[in-house]
PDB file of C-alpha atoms in Angstrom:
ATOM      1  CA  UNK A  24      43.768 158.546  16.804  1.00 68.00           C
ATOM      2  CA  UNK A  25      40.568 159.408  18.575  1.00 83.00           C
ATOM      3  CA  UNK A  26      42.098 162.050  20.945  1.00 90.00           C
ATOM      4  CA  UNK A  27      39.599 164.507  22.830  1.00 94.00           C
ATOM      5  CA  UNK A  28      41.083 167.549  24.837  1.00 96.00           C
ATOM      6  CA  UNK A  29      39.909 169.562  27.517  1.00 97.00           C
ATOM      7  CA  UNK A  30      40.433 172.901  29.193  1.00 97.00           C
ATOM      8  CA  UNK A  31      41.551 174.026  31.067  1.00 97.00           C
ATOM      9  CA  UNK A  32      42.830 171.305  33.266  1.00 96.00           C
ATOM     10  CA  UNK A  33      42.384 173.072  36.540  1.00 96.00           C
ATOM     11  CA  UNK A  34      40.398 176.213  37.403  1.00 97.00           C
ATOM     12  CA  UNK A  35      39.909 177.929  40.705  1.00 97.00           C
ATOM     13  CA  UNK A  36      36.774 180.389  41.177  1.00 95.00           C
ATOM     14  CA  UNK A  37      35.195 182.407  43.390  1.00 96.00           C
ATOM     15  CA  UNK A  38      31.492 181.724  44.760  1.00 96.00           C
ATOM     16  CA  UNK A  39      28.706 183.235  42.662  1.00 96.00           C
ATOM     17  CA  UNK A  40      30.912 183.450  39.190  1.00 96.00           C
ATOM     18  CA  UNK A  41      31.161 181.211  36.329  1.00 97.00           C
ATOM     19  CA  UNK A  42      32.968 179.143  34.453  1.00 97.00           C
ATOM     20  CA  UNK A  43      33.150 177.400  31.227  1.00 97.00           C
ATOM     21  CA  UNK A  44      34.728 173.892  30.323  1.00 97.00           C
ATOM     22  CA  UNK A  45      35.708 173.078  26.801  1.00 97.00           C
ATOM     23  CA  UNK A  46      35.854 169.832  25.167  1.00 96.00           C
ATOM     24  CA  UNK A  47      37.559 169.259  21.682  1.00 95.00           C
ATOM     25  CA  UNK A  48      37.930 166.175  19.481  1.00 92.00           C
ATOM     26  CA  UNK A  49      41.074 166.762  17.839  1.00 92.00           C
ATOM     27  CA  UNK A  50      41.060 164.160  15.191  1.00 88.00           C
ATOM     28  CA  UNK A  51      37.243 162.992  14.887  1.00 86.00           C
ATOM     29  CA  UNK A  52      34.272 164.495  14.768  1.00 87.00           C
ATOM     30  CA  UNK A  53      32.248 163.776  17.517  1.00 86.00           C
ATOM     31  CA  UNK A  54      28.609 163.639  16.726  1.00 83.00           C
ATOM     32  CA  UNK A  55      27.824 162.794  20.376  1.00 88.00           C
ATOM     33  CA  UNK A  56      29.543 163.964  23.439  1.00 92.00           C
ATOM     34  CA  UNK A  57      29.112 163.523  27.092  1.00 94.00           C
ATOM     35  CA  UNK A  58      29.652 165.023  30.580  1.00 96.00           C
ATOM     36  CA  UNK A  59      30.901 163.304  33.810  1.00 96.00           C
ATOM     37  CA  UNK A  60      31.141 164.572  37.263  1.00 96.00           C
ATOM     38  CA  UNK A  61      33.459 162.021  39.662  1.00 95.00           C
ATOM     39  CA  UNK A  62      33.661 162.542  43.256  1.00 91.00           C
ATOM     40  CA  UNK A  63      36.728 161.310  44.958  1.00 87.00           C
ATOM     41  CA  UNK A  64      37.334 157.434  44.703  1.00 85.00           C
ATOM     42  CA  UNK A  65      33.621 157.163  42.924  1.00 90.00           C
ATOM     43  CA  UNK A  66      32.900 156.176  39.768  1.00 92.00           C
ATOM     44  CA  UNK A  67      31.625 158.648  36.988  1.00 93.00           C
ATOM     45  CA  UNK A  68      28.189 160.171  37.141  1.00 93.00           C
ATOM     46  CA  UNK A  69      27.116 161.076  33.863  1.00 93.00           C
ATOM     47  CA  UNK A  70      25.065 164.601  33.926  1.00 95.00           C
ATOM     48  CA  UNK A  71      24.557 164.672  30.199  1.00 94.00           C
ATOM     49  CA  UNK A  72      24.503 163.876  26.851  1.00 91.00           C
ATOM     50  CA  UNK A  73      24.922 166.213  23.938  1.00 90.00           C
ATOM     51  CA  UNK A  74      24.267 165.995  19.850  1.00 85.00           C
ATOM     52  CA  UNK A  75      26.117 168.798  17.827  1.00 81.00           C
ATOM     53  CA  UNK A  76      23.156 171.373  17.183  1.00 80.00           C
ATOM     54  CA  UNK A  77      20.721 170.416  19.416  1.00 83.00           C
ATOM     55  CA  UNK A  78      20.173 171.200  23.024  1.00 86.00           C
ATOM     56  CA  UNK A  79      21.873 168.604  25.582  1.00 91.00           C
ATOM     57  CA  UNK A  80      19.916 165.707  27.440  1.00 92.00           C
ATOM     58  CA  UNK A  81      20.326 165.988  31.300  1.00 94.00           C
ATOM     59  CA  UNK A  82      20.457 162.890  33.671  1.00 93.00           C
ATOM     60  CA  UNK A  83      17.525 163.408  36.099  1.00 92.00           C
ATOM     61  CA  UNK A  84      18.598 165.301  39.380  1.00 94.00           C
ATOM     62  CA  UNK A  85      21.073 167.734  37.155  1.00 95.00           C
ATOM     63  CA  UNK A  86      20.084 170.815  36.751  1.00 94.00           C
ATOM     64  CA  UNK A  87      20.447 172.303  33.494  1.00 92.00           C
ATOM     65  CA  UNK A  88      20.243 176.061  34.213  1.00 94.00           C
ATOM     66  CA  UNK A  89      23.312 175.378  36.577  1.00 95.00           C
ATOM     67  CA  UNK A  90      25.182 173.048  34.257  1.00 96.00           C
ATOM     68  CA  UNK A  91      24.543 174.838  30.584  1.00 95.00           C
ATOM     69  CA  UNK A  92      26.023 172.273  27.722  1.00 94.00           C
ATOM     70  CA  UNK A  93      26.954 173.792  24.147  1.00 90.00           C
ATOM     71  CA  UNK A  94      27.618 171.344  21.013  1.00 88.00           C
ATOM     72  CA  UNK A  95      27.630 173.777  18.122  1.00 82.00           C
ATOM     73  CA  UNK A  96      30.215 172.090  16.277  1.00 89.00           C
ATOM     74  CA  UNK A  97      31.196 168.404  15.060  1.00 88.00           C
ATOM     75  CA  UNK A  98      34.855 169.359  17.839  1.00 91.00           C
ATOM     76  CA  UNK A  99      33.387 171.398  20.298  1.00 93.00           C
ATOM     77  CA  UNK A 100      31.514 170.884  23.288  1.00 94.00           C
ATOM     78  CA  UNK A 101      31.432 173.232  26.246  1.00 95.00           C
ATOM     79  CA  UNK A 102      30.062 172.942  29.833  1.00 97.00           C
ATOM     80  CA  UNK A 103      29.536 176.414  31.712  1.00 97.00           C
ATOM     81  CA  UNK A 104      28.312 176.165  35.609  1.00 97.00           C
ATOM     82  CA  UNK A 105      26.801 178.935  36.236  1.00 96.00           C
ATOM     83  CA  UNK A 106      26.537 180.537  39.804  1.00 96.00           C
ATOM     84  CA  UNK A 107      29.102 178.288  40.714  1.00 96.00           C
ATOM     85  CA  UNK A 108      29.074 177.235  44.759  1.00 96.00           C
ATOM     86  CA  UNK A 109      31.677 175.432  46.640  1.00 96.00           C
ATOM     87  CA  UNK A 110      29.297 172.163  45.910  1.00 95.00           C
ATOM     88  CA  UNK A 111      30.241 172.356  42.404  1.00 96.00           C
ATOM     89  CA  UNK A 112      33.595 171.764  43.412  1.00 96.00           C
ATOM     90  CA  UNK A 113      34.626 168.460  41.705  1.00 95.00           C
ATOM     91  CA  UNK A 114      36.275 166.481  38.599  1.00 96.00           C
ATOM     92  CA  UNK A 115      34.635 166.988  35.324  1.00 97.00           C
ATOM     93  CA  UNK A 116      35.489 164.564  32.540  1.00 97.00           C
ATOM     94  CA  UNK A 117      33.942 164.565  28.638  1.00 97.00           C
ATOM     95  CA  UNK A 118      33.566 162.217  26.420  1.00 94.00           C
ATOM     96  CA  UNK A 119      33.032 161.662  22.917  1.00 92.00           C
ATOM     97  CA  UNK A 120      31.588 159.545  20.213  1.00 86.00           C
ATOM     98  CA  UNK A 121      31.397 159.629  16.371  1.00 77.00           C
ATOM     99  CA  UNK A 122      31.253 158.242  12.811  1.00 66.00           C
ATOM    100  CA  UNK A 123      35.169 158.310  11.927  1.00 59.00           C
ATOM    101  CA  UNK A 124      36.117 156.497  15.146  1.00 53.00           C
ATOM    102  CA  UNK A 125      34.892 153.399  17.133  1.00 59.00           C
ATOM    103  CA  UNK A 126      30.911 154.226  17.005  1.00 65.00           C
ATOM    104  CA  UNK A 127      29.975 152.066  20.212  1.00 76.00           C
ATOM    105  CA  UNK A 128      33.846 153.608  22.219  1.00 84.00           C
ATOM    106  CA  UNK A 129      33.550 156.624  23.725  1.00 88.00           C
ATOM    107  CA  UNK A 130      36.684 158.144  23.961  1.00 91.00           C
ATOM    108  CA  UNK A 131      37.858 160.656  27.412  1.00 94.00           C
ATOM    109  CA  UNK A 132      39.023 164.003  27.786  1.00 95.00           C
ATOM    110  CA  UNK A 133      41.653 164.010  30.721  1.00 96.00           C
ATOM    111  CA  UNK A 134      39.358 166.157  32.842  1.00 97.00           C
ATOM    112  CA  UNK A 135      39.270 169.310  34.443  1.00 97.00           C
ATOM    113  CA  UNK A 136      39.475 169.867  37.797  1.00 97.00           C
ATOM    114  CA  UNK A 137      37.392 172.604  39.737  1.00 97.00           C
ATOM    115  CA  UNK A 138      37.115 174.323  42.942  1.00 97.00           C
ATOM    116  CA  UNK A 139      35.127 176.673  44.089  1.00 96.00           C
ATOM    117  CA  UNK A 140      36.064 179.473  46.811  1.00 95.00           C
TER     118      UNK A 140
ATOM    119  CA  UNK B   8      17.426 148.563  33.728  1.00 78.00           C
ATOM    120  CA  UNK B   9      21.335 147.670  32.485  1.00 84.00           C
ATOM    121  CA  UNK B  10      23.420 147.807  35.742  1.00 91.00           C
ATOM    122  CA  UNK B  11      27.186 146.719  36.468  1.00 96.00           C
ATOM    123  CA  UNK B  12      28.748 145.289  39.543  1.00 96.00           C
ATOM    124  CA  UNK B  13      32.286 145.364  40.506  1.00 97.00           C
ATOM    125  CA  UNK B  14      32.194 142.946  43.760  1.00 96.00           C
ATOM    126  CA  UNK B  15      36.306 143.821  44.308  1.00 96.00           C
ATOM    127  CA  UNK B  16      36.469 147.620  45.704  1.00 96.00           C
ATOM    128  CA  UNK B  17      40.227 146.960  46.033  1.00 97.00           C
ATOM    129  CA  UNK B  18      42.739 144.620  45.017  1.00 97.00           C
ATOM    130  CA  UNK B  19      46.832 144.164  45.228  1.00 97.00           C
ATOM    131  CA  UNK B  20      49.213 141.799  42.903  1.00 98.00           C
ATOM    132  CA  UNK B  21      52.953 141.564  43.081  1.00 98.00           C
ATOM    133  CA  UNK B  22      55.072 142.944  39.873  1.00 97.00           C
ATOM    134  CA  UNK B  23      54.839 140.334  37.262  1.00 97.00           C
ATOM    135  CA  UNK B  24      51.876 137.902  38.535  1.00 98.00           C
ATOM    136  CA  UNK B  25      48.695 137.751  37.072  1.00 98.00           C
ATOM    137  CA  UNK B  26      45.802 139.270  38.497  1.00 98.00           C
ATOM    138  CA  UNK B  27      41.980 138.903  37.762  1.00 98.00           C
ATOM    139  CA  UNK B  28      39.073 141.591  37.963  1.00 98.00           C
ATOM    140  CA  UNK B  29      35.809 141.020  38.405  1.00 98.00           C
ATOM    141  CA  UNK B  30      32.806 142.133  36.563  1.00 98.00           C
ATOM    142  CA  UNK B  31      29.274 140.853  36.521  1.00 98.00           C
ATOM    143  CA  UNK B  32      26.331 143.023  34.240  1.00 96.00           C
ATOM    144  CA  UNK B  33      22.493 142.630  33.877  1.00 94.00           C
ATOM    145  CA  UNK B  34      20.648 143.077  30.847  1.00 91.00           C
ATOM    146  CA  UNK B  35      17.627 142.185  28.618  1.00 89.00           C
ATOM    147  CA  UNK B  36      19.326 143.099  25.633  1.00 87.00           C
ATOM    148  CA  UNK B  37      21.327 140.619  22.617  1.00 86.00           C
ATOM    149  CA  UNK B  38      23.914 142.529  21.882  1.00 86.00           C
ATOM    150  CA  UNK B  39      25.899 145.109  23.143  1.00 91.00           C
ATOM    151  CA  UNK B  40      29.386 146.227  24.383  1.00 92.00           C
ATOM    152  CA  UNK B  41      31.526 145.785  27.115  1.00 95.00           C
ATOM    153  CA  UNK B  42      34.557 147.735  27.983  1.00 95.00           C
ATOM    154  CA  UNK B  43      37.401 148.015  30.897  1.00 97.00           C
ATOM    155  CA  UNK B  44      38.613 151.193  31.392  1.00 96.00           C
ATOM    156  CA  UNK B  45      41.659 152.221  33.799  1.00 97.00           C
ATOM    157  CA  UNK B  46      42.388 155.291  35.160  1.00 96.00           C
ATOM    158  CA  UNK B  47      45.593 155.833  36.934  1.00 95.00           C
ATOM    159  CA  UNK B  48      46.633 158.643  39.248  1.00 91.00           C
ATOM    160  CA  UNK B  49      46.048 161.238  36.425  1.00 91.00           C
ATOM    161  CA  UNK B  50      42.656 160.470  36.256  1.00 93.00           C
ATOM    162  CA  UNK B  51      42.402 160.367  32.434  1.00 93.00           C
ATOM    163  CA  UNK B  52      40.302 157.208  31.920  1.00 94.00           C
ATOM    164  CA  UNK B  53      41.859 154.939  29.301  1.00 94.00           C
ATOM    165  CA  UNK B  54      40.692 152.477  27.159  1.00 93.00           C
ATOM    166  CA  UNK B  55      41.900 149.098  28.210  1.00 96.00           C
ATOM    167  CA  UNK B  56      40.313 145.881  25.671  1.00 95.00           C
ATOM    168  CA  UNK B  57      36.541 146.240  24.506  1.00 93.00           C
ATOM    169  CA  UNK B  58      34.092 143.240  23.893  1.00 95.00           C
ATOM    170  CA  UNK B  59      31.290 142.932  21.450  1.00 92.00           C
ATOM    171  CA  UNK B  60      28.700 140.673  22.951  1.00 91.00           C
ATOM    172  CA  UNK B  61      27.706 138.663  19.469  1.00 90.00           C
ATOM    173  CA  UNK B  62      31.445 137.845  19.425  1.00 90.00           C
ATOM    174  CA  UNK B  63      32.494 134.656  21.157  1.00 87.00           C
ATOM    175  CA  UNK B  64      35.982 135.232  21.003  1.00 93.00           C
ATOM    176  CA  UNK B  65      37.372 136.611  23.971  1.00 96.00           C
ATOM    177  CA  UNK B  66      39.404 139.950  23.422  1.00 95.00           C
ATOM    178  CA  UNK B  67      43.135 140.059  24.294  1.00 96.00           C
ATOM    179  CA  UNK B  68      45.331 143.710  24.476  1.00 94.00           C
ATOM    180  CA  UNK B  69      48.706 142.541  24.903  1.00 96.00           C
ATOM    181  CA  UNK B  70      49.158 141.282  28.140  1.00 97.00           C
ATOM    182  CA  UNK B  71      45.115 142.318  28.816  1.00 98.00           C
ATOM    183  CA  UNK B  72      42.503 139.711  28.359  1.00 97.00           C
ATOM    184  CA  UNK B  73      38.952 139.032  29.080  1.00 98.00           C
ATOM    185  CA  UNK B  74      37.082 136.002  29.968  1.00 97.00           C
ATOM    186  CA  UNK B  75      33.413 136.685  28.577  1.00 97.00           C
ATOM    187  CA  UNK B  76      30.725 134.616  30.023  1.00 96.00           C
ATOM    188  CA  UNK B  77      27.357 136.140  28.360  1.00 94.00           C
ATOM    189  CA  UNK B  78      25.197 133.494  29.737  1.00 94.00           C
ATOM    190  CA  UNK B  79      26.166 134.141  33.283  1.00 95.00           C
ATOM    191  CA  UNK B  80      26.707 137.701  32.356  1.00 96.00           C
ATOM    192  CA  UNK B  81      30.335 137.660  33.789  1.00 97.00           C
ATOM    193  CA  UNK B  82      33.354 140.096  31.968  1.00 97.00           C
ATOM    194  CA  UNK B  83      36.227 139.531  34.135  1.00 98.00           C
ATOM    195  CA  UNK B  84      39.557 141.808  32.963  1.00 98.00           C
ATOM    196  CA  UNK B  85      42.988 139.275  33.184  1.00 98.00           C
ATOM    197  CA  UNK B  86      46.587 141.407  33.381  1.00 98.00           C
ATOM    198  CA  UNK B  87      49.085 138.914  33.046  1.00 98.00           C
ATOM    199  CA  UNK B  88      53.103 139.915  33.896  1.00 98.00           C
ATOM    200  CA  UNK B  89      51.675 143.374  36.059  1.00 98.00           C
ATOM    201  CA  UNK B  90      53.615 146.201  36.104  1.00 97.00           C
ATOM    202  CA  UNK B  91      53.953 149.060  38.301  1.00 97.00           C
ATOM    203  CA  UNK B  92      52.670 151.004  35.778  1.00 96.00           C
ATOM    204  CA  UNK B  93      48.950 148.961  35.839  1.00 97.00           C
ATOM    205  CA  UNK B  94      48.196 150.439  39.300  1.00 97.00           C
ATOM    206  CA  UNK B  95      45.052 152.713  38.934  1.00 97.00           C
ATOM    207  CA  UNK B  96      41.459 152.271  39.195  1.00 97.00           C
ATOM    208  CA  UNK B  97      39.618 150.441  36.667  1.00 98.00           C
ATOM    209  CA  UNK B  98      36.203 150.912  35.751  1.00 97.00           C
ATOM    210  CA  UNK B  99      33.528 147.916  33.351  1.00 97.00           C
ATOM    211  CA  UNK B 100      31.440 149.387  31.422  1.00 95.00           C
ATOM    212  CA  UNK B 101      28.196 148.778  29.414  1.00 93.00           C
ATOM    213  CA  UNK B 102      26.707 149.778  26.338  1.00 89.00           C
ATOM    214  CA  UNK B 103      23.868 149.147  23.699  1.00 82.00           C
ATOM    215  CA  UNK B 104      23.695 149.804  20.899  1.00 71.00           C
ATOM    216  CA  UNK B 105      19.752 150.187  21.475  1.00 73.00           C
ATOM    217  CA  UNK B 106      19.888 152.568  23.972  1.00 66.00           C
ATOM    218  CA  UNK B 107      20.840 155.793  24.259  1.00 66.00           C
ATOM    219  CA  UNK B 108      24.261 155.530  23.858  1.00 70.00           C
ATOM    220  CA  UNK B 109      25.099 155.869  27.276  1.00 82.00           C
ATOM    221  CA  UNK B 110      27.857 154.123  29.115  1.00 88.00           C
ATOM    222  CA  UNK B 111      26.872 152.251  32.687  1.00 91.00           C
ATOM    223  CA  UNK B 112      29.658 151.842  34.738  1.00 94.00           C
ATOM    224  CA  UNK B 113      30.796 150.076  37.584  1.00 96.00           C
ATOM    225  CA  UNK B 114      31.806 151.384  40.710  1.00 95.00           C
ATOM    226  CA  UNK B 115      35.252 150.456  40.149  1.00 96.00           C
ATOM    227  CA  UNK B 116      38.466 148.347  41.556  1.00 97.00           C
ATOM    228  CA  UNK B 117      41.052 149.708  42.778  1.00 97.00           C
ATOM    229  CA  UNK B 118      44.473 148.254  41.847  1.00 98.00           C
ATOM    230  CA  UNK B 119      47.794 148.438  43.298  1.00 97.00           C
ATOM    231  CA  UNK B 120      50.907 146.426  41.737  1.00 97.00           C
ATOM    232  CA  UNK B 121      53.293 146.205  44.577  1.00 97.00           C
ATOM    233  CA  UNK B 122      57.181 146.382  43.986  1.00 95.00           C
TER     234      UNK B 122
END
């Protein structure tokens, strides 16, 4: 139990486009959910933290126009970065939390990898 | 301010010893949670053995244990009978549950079971 999905696994994109990240709890709802960014051989920088229907807290230093967070439903949680720039080229992981599994575990998505052109 | 400090950025064991990982936190809160996560070569982070700070009782996971000092704020992660398989990067993490629900995490130790 307490599986979360993401996709797509992998995406290449060209400078100045888009790009949208989903994140899906498959067999929990996930009241809370979270985004990571991890550099290579770092540790996990959290950029945010969403609660289905309401708008996402951003870490300080992350810039939410850039990095737009969706949690409309109790499964779904997307991340779009807008204007994307080869910057934004990284490893994004979510995470999520809820009421039907472990409240105080969050449980991963196995990331998505992106690089931007 | 909760932070975590892994003091080992790398470490090696032979198949089948027993290895120790080391993880110290700092807090002002009573209770709380404390987790080891690996992620291997995949990089989908796994859930290794969780602690609940009110709990005295360290936590074992099969051949995963903990040794939980909360007054010296110490979490160290035990993997007894390693296995090729246990190489990956593993990350302590902290949570309360009068927070924000965020996860702090170390900075990670890298391990490598050698053959």
């Amino acid at each position: 139990g307490a599986v979360v999905s993401q996709h797509p696994s992998w995406v290449i994109c060209k400078s100045g486009t888009s790009v949208k990240i989903e994140c899906r709890s498959l067999d929990f709802q996930a009241t809370t959910m979270f985004w990571y960014r991890q550099f290579p051989k770092q540790s996990l920088m959290l950029m945010a933290t969403s609660n289905e229907g309401s708008k996402a807290t951003y870490e300080q230093g992350v810039e939410k126009d850039k990095f737009l967070i969706n949690h409309a439903s109790l499964t779904l949680s997307t991340l779009t970065v807008t204007s994307a720039h080869p910057e934004d080229s990284s490893f994004y992981i979510c995470s999520a939390r809820g009421p039907q599994a472990s409240t105080d575990t969050q449980y991963f998505g196995p990331g998505t990898r992106l690089t931007v052109l | 301010a909760q932070t975590v400090t892994q003091s080992q950025p790398e470490m090696s064991v032979q198949e089948a010893e027993t290895v120790t990982l080391s993880c110290t936190y700092d807090t002002s809160e009573n209770n709380y949670y404390l987790f080891w996560y690996k992620q291997p070569p995949s990089r989908q982070m796994i859930l290794v053995i969780r602690q609940e700070a009110y709990k005295q009782q360290n936590a074992t996971e099969n051949r995963f244990s903990v040794n939980f000092q909360k007054a010296a704020k110490s979490f160290s992660l035990k993997i007894s009978d390693s296995q090729l398989g246990d190489t990956a990067m593993y990350f302590c993490a902290f949570f309360t549950t009068s927070g924000t629900y965020k996860y702090i995490f170390g900075t990670g130790t890298r391990l490598k079971v050698l053959a």
